[in-house]
Amino acid sequence: MDKEASIMAAASKELSSQFRALIDTDDIETLKQQQMLILGRLQDSNAVLSHFNDFSENCFSEVSSDLARSTRVLKSMKPDLDYIFQKLRSIKGRILATYPDAFPDESSREELDRRPDLELPQ
């Protein structure tokens, strides 16, 4: 068993010495420097991203209450607007029934009125 162990140790030493002969120490130092440079850049990028995340979180917390309030206002306005448009349609229908020429046809209507149609879904 001792003979085997000594053979293994000698083979390991020989292999490691040959392996060391293949590798240039200057190349290893250059690789280490490049790795340290990349590590520094990654740490800087991580710091910038962390700062941006903190900034974004602060901005969102400032805006979120306004956004929630505006959403509530819009949701409360929608039924009122639906009711108004329904009434306008019924009034327009009654006017058309009484006065058929009250509103221009579609071809001349576009020339007169260039406002967007708010009733169309977008």
C-alpha positions as CSV (number, residue, x, y, z in Angstrom):
1,M,0.0,0.0,0.0
2,D,2.9,2.4,0.8
3,K,4.4,1.7,-2.6
4,E,1.1,2.6,-4.3
5,A,0.8,5.8,-2.2
6,S,4.3,6.9,-3.1
7,I,3.7,6.2,-6.8
8,M,0.5,8.2,-6.7
9,A,2.3,11.1,-4.9
10,A,5.1,11.0,-7.4
11,A,2.6,11.0,-10.3
12,S,0.7,13.9,-8.8
13,K,3.8,15.9,-8.4
14,E,4.8,15.2,-11.9
15,L,1.4,16.1,-13.3
16,S,1.2,19.3,-11.3
17,S,4.7,20.4,-12.4
18,Q,3.9,19.7,-16.0
19,F,0.6,21.6,-15.6
20,R,2.4,24.5,-14.1
21,A,4.8,24.5,-17.0
22,L,1.9,24.9,-19.4
23,I,0.5,28.0,-17.6
24,D,2.2,31.4,-17.7
25,T,2.1,33.2,-14.4
26,D,1.7,36.6,-16.2
27,D,-1.4,35.3,-17.9
28,I,-2.8,34.2,-14.5
29,E,-2.2,37.7,-13.1
30,T,-3.8,39.3,-16.1
31,L,-6.9,37.1,-15.6
32,K,-7.0,38.0,-12.0
33,Q,-6.8,41.7,-12.8
34,Q,-9.6,41.4,-15.4
35,Q,-11.8,39.5,-13.0
36,M,-11.2,42.2,-10.3
37,L,-12.1,44.9,-12.9
38,I,-15.3,43.1,-13.9
39,L,-16.2,42.6,-10.2
40,G,-15.7,46.3,-9.6
41,R,-17.9,47.2,-12.6
42,L,-20.6,44.8,-11.5
43,Q,-20.6,46.2,-8.0
44,D,-20.9,49.7,-9.4
45,S,-23.8,48.6,-11.6
46,N,-25.5,46.9,-8.7
47,A,-25.1,50.1,-6.6
48,V,-26.6,52.2,-9.4
49,L,-29.5,49.8,-9.9
50,S,-30.2,49.7,-6.1
51,H,-30.3,53.5,-6.1
52,F,-32.6,53.6,-9.0
53,N,-34.9,51.0,-7.4
54,D,-35.0,53.1,-4.2
55,F,-35.8,56.2,-6.3
56,S,-38.5,54.4,-8.2
57,E,-40.1,53.1,-5.0
58,N,-40.2,56.6,-3.6
59,C,-41.7,58.1,-6.7
60,F,-44.3,55.3,-6.9
61,S,-45.3,55.8,-3.2
62,E,-45.8,59.6,-3.9
63,V,-47.9,59.0,-7.1
64,S,-49.8,55.9,-6.0
65,S,-52.3,57.8,-3.8
66,D,-53.0,60.3,-6.6
67,L,-53.4,57.5,-9.0
68,A,-55.9,55.7,-6.7
69,R,-57.9,58.9,-6.1
70,S,-58.0,59.6,-9.9
71,T,-59.1,56.0,-10.6
72,R,-61.9,56.3,-8.0
73,V,-63.0,59.6,-9.6
74,L,-63.1,58.1,-13.1
75,K,-65.0,55.1,-11.9
76,S,-67.6,57.3,-10.2
77,M,-67.9,59.5,-13.3
78,K,-68.5,56.6,-15.8
79,P,-72.1,55.9,-14.8
80,D,-72.9,59.6,-14.9
81,L,-71.4,59.9,-18.4
82,D,-73.3,56.8,-19.5
83,Y,-76.5,58.3,-18.3
84,I,-75.8,61.7,-20.0
85,F,-75.0,59.9,-23.3
86,Q,-78.2,57.8,-23.0
87,K,-80.2,61.0,-22.5
88,L,-78.5,62.7,-25.4
89,R,-79.3,59.8,-27.7
90,S,-82.9,59.8,-26.7
91,I,-83.2,63.5,-27.2
92,K,-81.6,63.2,-30.5
93,G,-84.0,60.5,-31.5
94,R,-87.0,62.6,-30.5
95,I,-85.6,65.6,-32.4
96,L,-85.1,63.4,-35.5
97,A,-88.6,62.0,-35.2
98,T,-90.0,65.5,-35.1
99,Y,-87.6,67.2,-37.5
100,P,-86.1,64.6,-39.9
101,D,-83.8,67.2,-41.5
102,A,-82.4,68.5,-38.2
103,F,-79.2,66.7,-38.5
104,P,-77.1,66.5,-41.7
105,D,-76.4,63.1,-43.3
106,E,-73.1,61.3,-42.6
107,S,-71.2,62.7,-45.7
108,S,-71.8,66.4,-44.8
109,R,-71.6,65.7,-41.0
110,E,-67.8,65.0,-41.2
111,E,-67.2,68.2,-43.0
112,L,-69.1,70.2,-40.3
113,D,-67.9,68.3,-37.2
114,R,-64.3,67.2,-36.9
115,R,-64.5,66.3,-33.2
116,P,-63.8,62.7,-32.2
117,D,-66.8,60.4,-31.5
118,L,-66.6,59.8,-27.7
119,E,-69.1,57.0,-27.9
120,L,-66.9,54.7,-30.0
121,P,-64.7,52.3,-27.9
122,Q,-61.0,52.8,-28.4
